[in-house]
Amino acid sequence: AVCDLTRAVSEDEVREILEDAAGWTTTERGTDLDASLATREFVLLDNAEHVVGFLRALLADLTSARFVVTSRVPLSLPRERVLELQPLGDSPALALFLTRARRRASNFAATDLEREACANIVEVVGGCPLALELAASRAARSSAEGLLRELKQSGLAVLRSQGELTLRFTTLHEALHQSWRLLSPSLQNALVGLSILRGSWSQQTASVVLGLNSADTLDILDALRDRSVVQMDPLRPSLYRVYETVREYALRHAPPDERVRALHRLSQTRLARRAGPAMFALCELPDDALNLRVLFEGHLAHGEASLALQALLRMRVAYLCRGAYRAYDQLLAALETKLRNEEDRLLFTMAQAELAGWRGEFPRAAALTEKALAQVENDAEAEALLLAQLGSLQGALYNPAHGTALLERAQHRLPKNASPELAAYVHRQLAIFLLLQDPAEAERRLERVLGLARQLQHDRAMLQTLALLAISRIARGSRESARAAVQEAAALFQAGASEDASPKNDERWRIVLSLIEG
């Protein structure tokens, strides 16, 4: 028996629907409902979330019958077994979308470009079946590329049924509004705060954004999960995420001040320690690039360019390592005229120089580095770093003697209390220059860098330095010691690969090690 509870608004109406499912006539009402329903294989109670309270009280007495209940909120009955439905995976979601769309237009998405647009639509709506059904209903009136463009420009508001669809909701907005109404004001505010986060995030991050202790945060997350607006990440169960469709709805309907408070709570943790020029000595992939992007966009929108720059510089390596130079350049350009203090302008110039170097624009990189060097005042660490960077560029500019001189100046300018990261960077750059001139001196310096890297437990720096050490030892004819360095680096790489830690698992350096070993 199937019972649609969509229009039920009272306990009496819910009971009447159950009595109808039992097949009762008017004269039979009032007899043993549990026994009557128990004769059915099972009773399906559909769309129950808005009458959970009534249903909980009724089902507590119906102990013999078997029920399957679809609801965005669990009933919390002792005999209840909950099966949490996840959004569709990419492949089944795409199959559903194409099947439904081709019922409307048999030649829909006939080209590779159109099928790629379909895959992007699936990603935008987060695999939500209702959103896919509504999107597919537009297939006869729009191409996949056209629909994707509308989604990017206007958001999920474009998802509304076109023609006769037997769906409970005719717009995605209606469905999301129903979920929103199930939340108390405090849960609505919590959902808004969590919706500023992108991708998956930890309970600790949620505590920061909500401004709550760990126990209270866990209560909030459990309540939001019970109402089907937050899910556990299916691939990493220790992490959470807000359904993408819910996230967009919450942000569109949020009080602006609540969004701002959540943004600044996140910022106070992620950007608590202001990063200076020495950060350019590091080349580490960030583990929270998505939320750094949230901070960049949020602070930029509120006119807080200095904080936006701090967020951007912390995620810069994610852009550089995947070759997204143009995208990174555009983000830098968005800040160029908004930076007011001298330190921010110095950091901005250094970021431009670094980007030019990654692009292979070495003359421009050198010119920008010299410009940054001229901007430095009373900062020995910044001066040492810039001299080392400028010296390193001289190799690409075919001026090795000048490069060595600049790198030696960098070493002499390095303060005794310089950070280990900066000291390792300066010594490593000079050692690289010395490899062809004085392998023994290069090896001595690289061993010092290796010690600093071990002190920092900086796996990528150790991996790179060990590879360079092997090269210097080969140049000196010391093959056994070179093999020992290669073996240590290979073990380090394997440890990183087994832990799936991206800073360790660097494919380019694995290839370097293979070449050295050969």
GROMACS .gro file of C-alpha atoms in nm, residues 233 255 437:
model
    3
  233ASP     CA    1   3.129   1.294   0.284
  255PRO     CA    2   2.070   3.764   0.657
  437GLN     CA    3   8.137   2.478  -1.014
   0.00000   0.00000   0.00000
